[in-house]
Amino acid sequence: MAANTSPEAPLPVGEVSRLIGGWIDRLGAVWVEGQITQLSRRPGAGVVFLTLRDPSYDISVSVTCYRQVFDAVADVVGEGARVVVHAKPEWYAPRGQLSLRAAEIKPVGVGELLARLEQLKKSLAREGLFAAERKKALPFLPQLIGLVCGRASAAERDVLENARHRWPAVRFEVRNVPVQGVHAVPQVVQAVKELDAMDAVDVIVVARGGGSVEDLLPFSDEQLVRAVAACRTPVVSAIGHEPDSPLLDLVADLRASTPTDAAKKVVPDVGEEYERVRQLRDRARRCVAAFVDREERGLAHALARPSIQDPHRMIGERAEQVTALLERGRRSLRHQLDRAESELTHTHARVVALSPAATLERGYAVLQRADGQAVRGPGEVEPGETLRARVFEGDFSVRVDA
């Protein structure tokens, strides 16, 4: 419970230390997992001192145990080993230090580590961190490559030498970090984040040589896997040899079997590209030459046509046809006009022959009443009625007598 204090009534340091010790004593014994980073076994001493560190975070705690407790596992446990410790937290009041008093130490076997990795792998896969659609394509020719590797390591030498041999102009931004042990995960994560934050970096390569399962455990750490999944820059995993498969291989955008293979996949070979350019240039030259030859043949064929060799020939042929058609049209029109004229003459003769004027010309006359009607019989007129007599050369009046 919180102590009642004030500036006027503070607690002495010893009392504060005593209270902290009381609170820690209430925790009781716990099982703790970690990696041994420091181990002190002084000859003749009955107590063994070691430091237990969290492999994923920069957190450690001191552990003490009796010699007989450590001797039970001394043959299989050393610095760098992962262990599970059954210990009770203790508070050393005079110095204000927290430590764990171990009553039992159990080494974590390879089988157990692999089982945990398999569980973590399934959990991350369900989240979609290994999905193919999340993976980004690598640039064809990266200008600046970020490299995360151990200092003066064979992996660094393999990547740099092979990449520069393939493309001498390539540049690297190298981050040397521990690639195994308790400091590996936080420093690798920090290096990846730094390179991802640089706009000039086109691709990041995380490289390490081969090793045991325990040596490669940092590259299966959940914190590192999530950091790589969050990168906006393509990441290439080049961890160990072909059989090795840490979780980093699954989340990376490209997996390389070795650091040398990573250099080959990230950087194109200048000789191969030059040869490809030469082949494409020759192919383009052949295509252009074939196109020109085809067009020349087409032009020659077109020029060989009569209409092109003698353009006026077609006009002359068409002119003769036009003249013949014109003459034919004239003859046809003349024939039709002559026939029409003959028919008109015959029709005119028949009209003249049947015309009343012709009848009058032969001495006949037409009598018409005052209303203009022709008189056809004697019964149509009255005695004394005046009629109009029309003859060939004119007309005159007549009166009906009886």
mmCIF file of C-alpha atoms in Angstrom:
data_model
loop_
_atom_site.group_PDB
_atom_site.id
_atom_site.type_symbol
_atom_site.label_atom_id
_atom_site.label_comp_id
_atom_site.label_asym_id
_atom_site.label_seq_id
_atom_site.Cartn_x
_atom_site.Cartn_y
_atom_site.Cartn_z
ATOM 1 C CA MET A 1 0.000 0.000 0.000
ATOM 2 C CA ALA A 2 1.160 3.544 -0.631
ATOM 3 C CA ALA A 3 2.891 5.221 2.273
ATOM 4 C CA ASN A 4 1.576 8.510 3.616
ATOM 5 C CA THR A 5 4.395 10.995 3.096
ATOM 6 C CA SER A 6 4.778 14.720 2.603
ATOM 7 C CA PRO A 7 7.599 17.234 2.340
ATOM 8 C CA GLU A 8 7.220 17.805 6.093
ATOM 9 C CA ALA A 9 7.093 14.079 6.920
ATOM 10 C CA PRO A 10 9.369 12.197 4.485
ATOM 11 C CA LEU A 11 10.480 8.616 4.907
ATOM 12 C CA PRO A 12 14.104 7.762 5.567
ATOM 13 C CA VAL A 13 15.962 5.870 2.838
ATOM 14 C CA GLY A 14 16.222 2.807 5.018
ATOM 15 C CA GLU A 15 12.470 2.745 5.560
ATOM 16 C CA VAL A 16 11.801 3.099 1.836
ATOM 17 C CA SER A 17 14.219 0.258 1.123
ATOM 18 C CA ARG A 18 12.542 -1.846 3.805
ATOM 19 C CA LEU A 19 9.090 -1.216 2.323
ATOM 20 C CA ILE A 20 10.298 -2.112 -1.190
ATOM 21 C CA GLY A 21 11.743 -5.318 0.178
ATOM 22 C CA GLY A 22 8.415 -6.143 1.799
ATOM 23 C CA TRP A 23 6.518 -5.603 -1.433
ATOM 24 C CA ILE A 24 8.987 -7.758 -3.380
ATOM 25 C CA ASP A 25 8.758 -10.569 -0.808
ATOM 26 C CA ARG A 26 5.027 -10.813 -1.515
ATOM 27 C CA LEU A 27 5.694 -11.805 -5.144
ATOM 28 C CA GLY A 28 6.873 -15.262 -4.198
ATOM 29 C CA ALA A 29 8.828 -17.688 -6.367
ATOM 30 C CA VAL A 30 8.431 -17.423 -10.159
ATOM 31 C CA TRP A 31 9.644 -19.257 -13.256
ATOM 32 C CA VAL A 32 11.799 -16.943 -15.420
ATOM 33 C CA GLU A 33 13.204 -17.566 -18.897
ATOM 34 C CA GLY A 34 16.203 -15.749 -20.294
ATOM 35 C CA GLN A 35 19.700 -16.012 -21.693
ATOM 36 C CA ILE A 36 22.818 -16.167 -19.538
ATOM 37 C CA THR A 37 25.139 -13.286 -20.411
ATOM 38 C CA GLN A 38 27.573 -13.325 -17.487
ATOM 39 C CA LEU A 39 28.617 -16.263 -15.358
ATOM 40 C CA SER A 40 30.872 -16.112 -12.294
ATOM 41 C CA ARG A 41 31.977 -19.339 -10.576
ATOM 42 C CA ARG A 42 34.705 -18.487 -8.138
ATOM 43 C CA PRO A 43 36.783 -21.460 -6.962
ATOM 44 C CA GLY A 44 35.794 -22.483 -3.472
ATOM 45 C CA ALA A 45 32.811 -20.109 -3.341
ATOM 46 C CA GLY A 46 29.487 -21.621 -2.387
ATOM 47 C CA VAL A 47 27.447 -19.137 -4.478
ATOM 48 C CA VAL A 48 27.351 -18.731 -8.257
ATOM 49 C CA PHE A 49 26.561 -15.351 -9.776
ATOM 50 C CA LEU A 50 25.081 -14.933 -13.224
ATOM 51 C CA THR A 51 23.138 -12.367 -15.249
ATOM 52 C CA LEU A 52 19.911 -13.338 -16.965
ATOM 53 C CA ARG A 53 18.907 -11.215 -19.978
ATOM 54 C CA ASP A 54 15.764 -10.978 -22.084
ATOM 55 C CA PRO A 55 16.822 -11.923 -25.665
ATOM 56 C CA SER A 56 14.364 -9.476 -27.234
ATOM 57 C CA TYR A 57 14.806 -6.427 -25.010
ATOM 58 C CA ASP A 58 17.668 -4.640 -23.293
ATOM 59 C CA ILE A 59 16.619 -5.834 -19.835
ATOM 60 C CA SER A 60 18.630 -8.023 -17.473
ATOM 61 C CA VAL A 61 18.529 -9.104 -13.856
ATOM 62 C CA SER A 62 21.131 -10.586 -11.510
ATOM 63 C CA VAL A 63 20.691 -14.166 -10.369
ATOM 64 C CA THR A 64 22.404 -15.999 -7.507
ATOM 65 C CA CYS A 65 22.223 -19.646 -6.641
ATOM 66 C CA TYR A 66 24.014 -22.146 -4.472
ATOM 67 C CA ARG A 67 26.835 -24.021 -6.105
ATOM 68 C CA GLN A 68 25.071 -27.360 -5.926
ATOM 69 C CA VAL A 69 22.078 -25.876 -7.838
ATOM 70 C CA PHE A 70 24.293 -24.761 -10.718
ATOM 71 C CA ASP A 71 26.510 -27.854 -10.658
ATOM 72 C CA ALA A 72 23.460 -29.916 -11.614
ATOM 73 C CA VAL A 73 23.403 -28.249 -15.046
ATOM 74 C CA ALA A 74 26.990 -27.001 -15.333
ATOM 75 C CA ASP A 75 27.816 -29.470 -18.114
ATOM 76 C CA VAL A 76 25.091 -28.164 -20.481
ATOM 77 C CA VAL A 77 24.741 -24.512 -19.412
ATOM 78 C CA GLY A 78 27.160 -21.694 -20.103
ATOM 79 C CA GLU A 79 27.245 -18.092 -21.231
ATOM 80 C CA GLY A 80 24.795 -17.552 -24.115
ATOM 81 C CA ALA A 81 22.598 -20.510 -23.150
ATOM 82 C CA ARG A 82 18.856 -20.125 -22.699
ATOM 83 C CA VAL A 83 17.550 -21.352 -19.380
ATOM 84 C CA VAL A 84 14.399 -21.444 -17.290
ATOM 85 C CA VAL A 85 15.016 -20.520 -13.654
ATOM 86 C CA HIS A 86 12.761 -21.120 -10.670
ATOM 87 C CA ALA A 87 13.703 -18.249 -8.370
ATOM 88 C CA LYS A 88 12.441 -15.941 -5.673
ATOM 89 C CA PRO A 89 12.971 -12.169 -6.023
ATOM 90 C CA GLU A 90 15.145 -10.699 -3.252
ATOM 91 C CA TRP A 91 15.801 -7.131 -2.324
ATOM 92 C CA TYR A 92 19.211 -6.250 -0.868
ATOM 93 C CA ALA A 93 18.266 -3.277 1.267
ATOM 94 C CA PRO A 94 21.745 -1.846 2.053
ATOM 95 C CA ARG A 95 22.506 -1.300 -1.652
ATOM 96 C CA GLY A 96 18.979 -1.109 -3.031
ATOM 97 C CA GLN A 97 19.559 -3.984 -5.479
ATOM 98 C CA LEU A 98 17.089 -6.497 -6.878
ATOM 99 C CA SER A 99 18.185 -10.046 -7.659
ATOM 100 C CA LEU A 100 16.754 -13.507 -8.025
ATOM 101 C CA ARG A 101 17.634 -16.392 -5.742
ATOM 102 C CA ALA A 102 17.503 -19.480 -7.981
ATOM 103 C CA ALA A 103 16.379 -22.773 -6.516
ATOM 104 C CA GLU A 104 16.352 -24.665 -9.814
ATOM 105 C CA ILE A 105 17.829 -24.145 -13.293
ATOM 106 C CA LYS A 106 16.637 -25.950 -16.433
ATOM 107 C CA PRO A 107 18.258 -25.585 -19.837
ATOM 108 C CA VAL A 108 15.920 -24.886 -22.769
ATOM 109 C CA GLY A 109 16.476 -27.658 -25.331
ATOM 110 C CA VAL A 110 16.594 -27.279 -29.093
ATOM 111 C CA GLY A 111 13.377 -29.232 -29.476
ATOM 112 C CA GLU A 112 11.548 -26.923 -27.134
ATOM 113 C CA LEU A 113 12.927 -23.871 -28.916
ATOM 114 C CA LEU A 114 11.806 -25.239 -32.282
ATOM 115 C CA ALA A 115 8.342 -25.975 -30.892
ATOM 116 C CA ARG A 116 8.040 -22.386 -29.655
ATOM 117 C CA LEU A 117 9.211 -21.082 -33.006
ATOM 118 C CA GLU A 118 6.581 -23.201 -34.758
ATOM 119 C CA GLN A 119 3.862 -21.759 -32.526
ATOM 120 C CA LEU A 120 5.118 -18.230 -33.186
ATOM 121 C CA LYS A 121 5.253 -18.980 -36.913
ATOM 122 C CA LYS A 122 1.609 -20.098 -36.984
ATOM 123 C CA SER A 123 0.522 -17.070 -34.934
ATOM 124 C CA LEU A 124 2.284 -14.596 -37.244
ATOM 125 C CA ALA A 125 0.986 -16.413 -40.333
ATOM 126 C CA ARG A 126 -2.593 -16.027 -39.077
ATOM 127 C CA GLU A 127 -1.965 -12.280 -38.844
ATOM 128 C CA GLY A 128 -0.956 -12.277 -42.514
ATOM 129 C CA LEU A 129 2.657 -11.175 -41.995
ATOM 130 C CA PHE A 130 3.909 -13.875 -44.369
ATOM 131 C CA ALA A 131 1.286 -13.291 -47.094
ATOM 132 C CA ALA A 132 2.645 -13.061 -50.642
ATOM 133 C CA GLU A 133 0.568 -9.963 -51.475
ATOM 134 C CA ARG A 134 2.419 -7.993 -48.796
ATOM 135 C CA LYS A 135 5.817 -8.556 -50.386
ATOM 136 C CA LYS A 136 7.346 -5.701 -52.351
ATOM 137 C CA ALA A 137 9.289 -6.042 -55.587
ATOM 138 C CA LEU A 138 12.990 -5.224 -55.561
ATOM 139 C CA PRO A 139 14.267 -2.385 -57.779
ATOM 140 C CA PHE A 140 16.062 -3.461 -60.951
ATOM 141 C CA LEU A 141 19.189 -1.450 -60.184
ATOM 142 C CA PRO A 142 19.406 -0.142 -56.597
ATOM 143 C CA GLN A 143 21.580 2.934 -56.222
ATOM 144 C CA LEU A 144 22.139 2.508 -52.462
ATOM 145 C CA ILE A 145 21.873 -0.797 -50.582
ATOM 146 C CA GLY A 146 21.495 -0.978 -46.816
ATOM 147 C CA LEU A 147 23.432 -3.882 -45.294
ATOM 148 C CA VAL A 148 22.933 -5.178 -41.744
ATOM 149 C CA CYS A 149 25.600 -7.703 -40.754
ATOM 150 C CA GLY A 150 28.292 -8.546 -38.244
ATOM 151 C CA ARG A 151 31.455 -6.494 -38.080
ATOM 152 C CA ALA A 152 34.266 -7.827 -40.335
ATOM 153 C CA SER A 153 32.177 -10.937 -40.982
ATOM 154 C CA ALA A 154 32.347 -13.315 -43.918
ATOM 155 C CA ALA A 155 28.744 -12.405 -44.740
ATOM 156 C CA GLU A 156 29.659 -8.728 -45.105
ATOM 157 C CA ARG A 157 32.646 -9.573 -47.293
ATOM 158 C CA ASP A 158 30.594 -11.907 -49.490
ATOM 159 C CA VAL A 159 27.844 -9.358 -50.082
ATOM 160 C CA LEU A 160 30.171 -6.407 -50.745
ATOM 161 C CA GLU A 161 32.647 -8.236 -52.972
ATOM 162 C CA ASN A 162 30.075 -10.093 -55.062
ATOM 163 C CA ALA A 163 27.833 -7.061 -55.484
ATOM 164 C CA ARG A 164 30.705 -4.787 -56.564
ATOM 165 C CA HIS A 165 32.041 -7.479 -58.859
ATOM 166 C CA ARG A 166 28.648 -7.654 -60.574
ATOM 167 C CA TRP A 167 28.026 -3.890 -60.624
ATOM 168 C CA PRO A 168 31.057 -1.776 -59.622
ATOM 169 C CA ALA A 169 29.074 1.454 -59.230
ATOM 170 C CA VAL A 170 26.777 0.110 -56.497
ATOM 171 C CA ARG A 171 26.977 1.853 -53.096
ATOM 172 C CA PHE A 172 26.350 0.447 -49.601
ATOM 173 C CA GLU A 173 25.186 1.852 -46.286
ATOM 174 C CA VAL A 174 26.536 -0.712 -43.794
ATOM 175 C CA ARG A 175 25.327 -1.191 -40.224
ATOM 176 C CA ASN A 176 27.590 -3.516 -38.206
ATOM 177 C CA VAL A 177 25.683 -5.116 -35.330
ATOM 178 C CA PRO A 178 25.916 -8.267 -33.212
ATOM 179 C CA VAL A 179 24.283 -11.138 -35.099
ATOM 180 C CA GLN A 180 24.006 -13.528 -32.167
ATOM 181 C CA GLY A 181 23.712 -13.276 -28.429
ATOM 182 C CA VAL A 182 21.572 -11.127 -26.191
ATOM 183 C CA HIS A 183 22.367 -7.829 -27.924
ATOM 184 C CA ALA A 184 21.563 -9.046 -31.430
ATOM 185 C CA VAL A 185 17.792 -8.480 -31.607
ATOM 186 C CA PRO A 186 17.563 -4.859 -30.374
ATOM 187 C CA GLN A 187 20.549 -3.710 -32.426
ATOM 188 C CA VAL A 188 19.429 -5.480 -35.617
ATOM 189 C CA VAL A 189 15.951 -3.977 -35.203
ATOM 190 C CA GLN A 190 17.447 -0.517 -34.664
ATOM 191 C CA ALA A 191 19.691 -0.869 -37.735
ATOM 192 C CA VAL A 192 16.769 -1.978 -39.935
ATOM 193 C CA LYS A 193 14.644 0.947 -38.767
ATOM 194 C CA GLU A 194 17.483 3.433 -39.381
ATOM 195 C CA LEU A 195 18.028 2.181 -42.932
ATOM 196 C CA ASP A 196 14.290 2.116 -43.634
ATOM 197 C CA ALA A 197 14.051 5.762 -42.565
ATOM 198 C CA MET A 198 16.673 6.781 -45.168
ATOM 199 C CA ASP A 199 14.991 7.793 -48.430
ATOM 200 C CA ALA A 200 18.150 7.074 -50.440
ATOM 201 C CA VAL A 201 18.218 3.387 -49.456
ATOM 202 C CA ASP A 202 16.519 1.297 -52.159
ATOM 203 C CA VAL A 203 16.765 -2.151 -50.552
ATOM 204 C CA ILE A 204 17.900 -3.577 -47.192
ATOM 205 C CA VAL A 205 19.891 -6.818 -46.869
ATOM 206 C CA VAL A 206 20.101 -8.576 -43.508
ATOM 207 C CA ALA A 207 22.998 -11.047 -43.757
ATOM 208 C CA ARG A 208 24.626 -13.583 -41.479
ATOM 209 C CA GLY A 209 26.693 -16.699 -41.987
ATOM 210 C CA GLY A 210 25.703 -20.171 -40.904
ATOM 211 C CA GLY A 211 25.422 -21.345 -37.324
ATOM 212 C CA SER A 212 23.542 -23.519 -34.888
ATOM 213 C CA VAL A 213 19.858 -23.202 -34.134
ATOM 214 C CA GLU A 214 20.656 -21.209 -31.000
ATOM 215 C CA ASP A 215 22.930 -18.837 -32.978
ATOM 216 C CA LEU A 216 20.178 -18.073 -35.485
ATOM 217 C CA LEU A 217 17.433 -17.543 -32.883
ATOM 218 C CA PRO A 218 17.669 -13.714 -32.991
ATOM 219 C CA PHE A 219 16.467 -13.810 -36.608
ATOM 220 C CA SER A 220 13.295 -15.628 -35.553
ATOM 221 C CA ASP A 221 12.480 -13.115 -32.823
ATOM 222 C CA GLU A 222 8.954 -11.685 -32.975
ATOM 223 C CA GLN A 223 10.171 -8.119 -32.459
ATOM 224 C CA LEU A 224 12.504 -8.344 -35.479
ATOM 225 C CA VAL A 225 9.840 -10.033 -37.634
ATOM 226 C CA ARG A 226 7.335 -7.259 -36.920
ATOM 227 C CA ALA A 227 9.942 -4.566 -37.541
ATOM 228 C CA VAL A 228 10.737 -6.028 -40.983
ATOM 229 C CA ALA A 229 7.018 -6.395 -41.771
ATOM 230 C CA ALA A 230 6.544 -2.685 -41.055
ATOM 231 C CA CYS A 231 9.366 -1.575 -43.404
ATOM 232 C CA ARG A 232 8.432 0.440 -46.469
ATOM 233 C CA THR A 233 11.776 -0.495 -48.089
ATOM 234 C CA PRO A 234 12.121 -3.998 -49.611
ATOM 235 C CA VAL A 235 14.049 -6.327 -47.288
ATOM 236 C CA VAL A 236 16.176 -9.303 -48.343
ATOM 237 C CA SER A 237 16.922 -12.064 -45.837
ATOM 238 C CA ALA A 238 20.301 -13.797 -46.261
ATOM 239 C CA ILE A 239 20.674 -15.798 -43.055
ATOM 240 C CA GLY A 240 22.828 -18.907 -42.790
ATOM 241 C CA HIS A 241 22.901 -21.544 -45.500
ATOM 242 C CA GLU A 242 20.283 -23.186 -47.706
ATOM 243 C CA PRO A 243 18.799 -25.514 -45.003
ATOM 244 C CA ASP A 244 18.480 -22.696 -42.444
ATOM 245 C CA SER A 245 15.050 -21.082 -42.364
ATOM 246 C CA PRO A 246 14.516 -18.460 -39.647
ATOM 247 C CA LEU A 247 11.220 -16.576 -39.508
ATOM 248 C CA LEU A 248 12.958 -13.585 -41.059
ATOM 249 C CA ASP A 249 13.030 -15.530 -44.356
ATOM 250 C CA LEU A 250 9.234 -15.759 -44.329
ATOM 251 C CA VAL A 251 8.490 -12.101 -43.630
ATOM 252 C CA ALA A 252 11.210 -10.668 -45.889
ATOM 253 C CA ASP A 253 10.299 -9.569 -49.406
ATOM 254 C CA LEU A 254 12.960 -11.915 -50.832
ATOM 255 C CA ARG A 255 14.842 -14.855 -49.354
ATOM 256 C CA ALA A 256 18.417 -15.555 -50.396
ATOM 257 C CA SER A 257 19.978 -18.899 -49.558
ATOM 258 C CA THR A 258 23.339 -17.309 -48.671
ATOM 259 C CA PRO A 259 24.855 -13.811 -48.477
ATOM 260 C CA THR A 260 26.506 -14.465 -51.845
ATOM 261 C CA ASP A 261 23.130 -15.382 -53.319
ATOM 262 C CA ALA A 262 21.705 -12.142 -51.891
ATOM 263 C CA ALA A 263 24.309 -10.106 -53.791
ATOM 264 C CA LYS A 264 23.401 -11.934 -57.004
ATOM 265 C CA LYS A 265 19.669 -11.364 -56.539
ATOM 266 C CA VAL A 266 19.864 -7.716 -55.492
ATOM 267 C CA VAL A 267 22.405 -6.412 -58.029
ATOM 268 C CA PRO A 268 22.330 -7.244 -61.767
ATOM 269 C CA ASP A 269 25.508 -8.441 -63.477
ATOM 270 C CA VAL A 270 27.008 -5.701 -65.636
ATOM 271 C CA GLY A 271 28.349 -8.258 -68.144
ATOM 272 C CA GLU A 272 24.998 -9.978 -68.483
ATOM 273 C CA GLU A 273 23.199 -6.660 -68.856
ATOM 274 C CA TYR A 274 25.711 -5.504 -71.466
ATOM 275 C CA GLU A 275 25.158 -8.745 -73.379
ATOM 276 C CA ARG A 276 21.384 -8.319 -73.064
ATOM 277 C CA VAL A 277 21.644 -4.752 -74.375
ATOM 278 C CA ARG A 278 23.803 -5.992 -77.281
ATOM 279 C CA GLN A 279 21.272 -8.706 -78.124
ATOM 280 C CA LEU A 280 18.380 -6.259 -77.950
ATOM 281 C CA ARG A 281 20.296 -3.796 -80.121
ATOM 282 C CA ASP A 282 20.995 -6.494 -82.720
ATOM 283 C CA ARG A 283 17.378 -7.575 -82.597
ATOM 284 C CA ALA A 284 16.227 -3.984 -83.078
ATOM 285 C CA ARG A 285 18.655 -3.587 -85.988
ATOM 286 C CA ARG A 286 17.310 -6.756 -87.634
ATOM 287 C CA CYS A 287 13.730 -5.619 -87.099
ATOM 288 C CA VAL A 288 14.449 -2.203 -88.648
ATOM 289 C CA ALA A 289 16.321 -3.766 -91.574
ATOM 290 C CA ALA A 290 13.467 -6.226 -92.214
ATOM 291 C CA PHE A 291 10.961 -3.381 -92.048
ATOM 292 C CA VAL A 292 12.962 -1.273 -94.513
ATOM 293 C CA ASP A 293 13.361 -4.247 -96.895
ATOM 294 C CA ARG A 294 9.648 -4.982 -96.742
ATOM 295 C CA GLU A 295 8.769 -1.370 -97.453
ATOM 296 C CA GLU A 296 11.275 -1.205 -100.321
ATOM 297 C CA ARG A 297 9.732 -4.305 -101.893
ATOM 298 C CA GLY A 298 6.292 -2.800 -101.497
ATOM 299 C CA LEU A 299 7.469 0.458 -103.077
ATOM 300 C CA ALA A 300 9.103 -1.399 -105.981
ATOM 301 C CA HIS A 301 5.915 -3.390 -106.559
ATOM 302 C CA ALA A 302 3.871 -0.199 -106.514
ATOM 303 C CA LEU A 303 6.227 1.508 -108.969
ATOM 304 C CA ALA A 304 5.975 -1.482 -111.299
ATOM 305 C CA ARG A 305 2.247 -1.038 -111.726
ATOM 306 C CA PRO A 306 1.188 0.384 -115.175
ATOM 307 C CA SER A 307 -0.750 3.174 -113.557
ATOM 308 C CA ILE A 308 2.432 4.469 -111.953
ATOM 309 C CA GLN A 309 4.775 3.868 -114.915
ATOM 310 C CA ASP A 310 2.409 5.582 -117.420
ATOM 311 C CA PRO A 311 -0.087 7.706 -115.500
ATOM 312 C CA HIS A 312 -1.568 9.206 -118.757
ATOM 313 C CA ARG A 313 -2.376 5.775 -120.157
ATOM 314 C CA MET A 314 -5.401 5.423 -117.931
ATOM 315 C CA ILE A 315 -6.533 8.921 -118.844
ATOM 316 C CA GLY A 316 -6.175 8.122 -122.564
ATOM 317 C CA GLU A 317 -8.129 4.864 -122.193
ATOM 318 C CA ARG A 318 -10.838 6.644 -120.289
ATOM 319 C CA ALA A 319 -10.857 9.502 -122.854
ATOM 320 C CA GLU A 320 -11.472 7.038 -125.706
ATOM 321 C CA GLN A 321 -14.278 5.437 -123.724
ATOM 322 C CA VAL A 322 -15.782 8.864 -123.026
ATOM 323 C CA THR A 323 -15.576 9.802 -126.735
ATOM 324 C CA ALA A 324 -17.194 6.535 -127.788
ATOM 325 C CA LEU A 325 -19.940 6.916 -125.217
ATOM 326 C CA LEU A 326 -20.471 10.528 -126.275
ATOM 327 C CA GLU A 327 -20.778 9.540 -129.926
ATOM 328 C CA ARG A 328 -23.075 6.703 -129.047
ATOM 329 C CA GLY A 329 -25.206 9.063 -127.022
ATOM 330 C CA ARG A 330 -25.388 11.511 -129.879
ATOM 331 C CA ARG A 331 -26.448 8.801 -132.329
ATOM 332 C CA SER A 332 -29.037 7.529 -129.927
ATOM 333 C CA LEU A 333 -30.387 11.021 -129.337
ATOM 334 C CA ARG A 334 -30.404 11.771 -133.070
ATOM 335 C CA HIS A 335 -32.259 8.551 -133.776
ATOM 336 C CA GLN A 336 -34.814 9.316 -131.097
ATOM 337 C CA LEU A 337 -35.279 12.865 -132.425
ATOM 338 C CA ASP A 338 -35.758 11.614 -135.995
ATOM 339 C CA ARG A 339 -38.286 9.065 -134.880
ATOM 340 C CA ALA A 340 -40.095 11.646 -132.796
ATOM 341 C CA GLU A 341 -40.109 14.056 -135.738
ATOM 342 C CA SER A 342 -41.603 11.399 -138.031
ATOM 343 C CA GLU A 343 -44.241 10.552 -135.465
ATOM 344 C CA LEU A 344 -45.024 14.240 -135.048
ATOM 345 C CA THR A 345 -45.401 14.726 -138.820
ATOM 346 C CA HIS A 346 -47.756 11.756 -139.077
ATOM 347 C CA THR A 347 -49.725 12.940 -136.077
ATOM 348 C CA HIS A 348 -49.926 16.461 -137.503
ATOM 349 C CA ALA A 349 -51.209 15.113 -140.816
ATOM 350 C CA ARG A 350 -53.878 13.096 -139.053
ATOM 351 C CA VAL A 351 -54.843 16.102 -136.924
ATOM 352 C CA VAL A 352 -55.046 18.331 -139.980
ATOM 353 C CA ALA A 353 -57.108 15.743 -141.815
ATOM 354 C CA LEU A 354 -59.523 15.430 -138.936
ATOM 355 C CA SER A 355 -59.616 19.161 -138.176
ATOM 356 C CA PRO A 356 -62.993 21.012 -138.585
ATOM 357 C CA ALA A 357 -61.153 23.698 -140.524
ATOM 358 C CA ALA A 358 -60.325 21.167 -143.206
ATOM 359 C CA THR A 359 -63.990 20.291 -143.483
ATOM 360 C CA LEU A 360 -64.921 23.971 -143.768
ATOM 361 C CA GLU A 361 -62.254 24.394 -146.407
ATOM 362 C CA ARG A 362 -64.098 21.875 -148.581
ATOM 363 C CA GLY A 363 -67.185 24.180 -148.611
ATOM 364 C CA TYR A 364 -69.039 23.112 -145.537
ATOM 365 C CA ALA A 365 -70.430 25.580 -142.938
ATOM 366 C CA VAL A 366 -71.299 25.365 -139.263
ATOM 367 C CA LEU A 367 -74.442 27.065 -137.977
ATOM 368 C CA GLN A 368 -74.376 28.326 -134.443
ATOM 369 C CA ARG A 369 -77.104 29.756 -132.303
ATOM 370 C CA ALA A 370 -76.740 32.901 -130.298
ATOM 371 C CA ASP A 371 -75.460 30.888 -127.299
ATOM 372 C CA GLY A 372 -72.705 29.340 -129.472
ATOM 373 C CA GLN A 373 -74.213 25.866 -129.715
ATOM 374 C CA ALA A 374 -74.000 24.201 -133.149
ATOM 375 C CA VAL A 375 -77.205 23.414 -134.894
ATOM 376 C CA ARG A 376 -77.484 19.721 -135.663
ATOM 377 C CA GLY A 377 -81.008 19.478 -137.001
ATOM 378 C CA PRO A 378 -83.879 21.629 -138.314
ATOM 379 C CA GLY A 379 -85.911 21.031 -135.248
ATOM 380 C CA GLU A 380 -83.427 22.955 -133.141
ATOM 381 C CA VAL A 381 -84.186 26.363 -134.798
ATOM 382 C CA GLU A 382 -87.233 28.553 -135.029
ATOM 383 C CA PRO A 383 -88.449 30.475 -138.064
ATOM 384 C CA GLY A 384 -87.058 33.972 -138.048
ATOM 385 C CA GLU A 385 -84.211 33.012 -135.648
ATOM 386 C CA THR A 386 -80.901 34.580 -136.487
ATOM 387 C CA LEU A 387 -77.972 32.105 -136.671
ATOM 388 C CA ARG A 388 -74.271 32.486 -137.177
ATOM 389 C CA ALA A 389 -72.798 30.702 -140.164
ATOM 390 C CA ARG A 390 -69.061 29.847 -139.905
ATOM 391 C CA VAL A 391 -67.234 29.060 -143.083
ATOM 392 C CA PHE A 392 -63.560 28.448 -143.894
ATOM 393 C CA GLU A 393 -62.678 32.076 -144.501
ATOM 394 C CA GLY A 394 -64.908 33.668 -141.828
ATOM 395 C CA ASP A 395 -68.460 33.871 -140.605
ATOM 396 C CA PHE A 396 -71.730 35.774 -141.246
ATOM 397 C CA SER A 397 -75.301 35.979 -139.975
ATOM 398 C CA VAL A 398 -78.266 34.144 -141.511
ATOM 399 C CA ARG A 399 -81.976 34.077 -140.683
ATOM 400 C CA VAL A 400 -84.125 31.009 -140.601
ATOM 401 C CA ASP A 401 -86.963 31.440 -143.119
ATOM 402 C CA ALA A 402 -89.272 28.447 -142.892
#
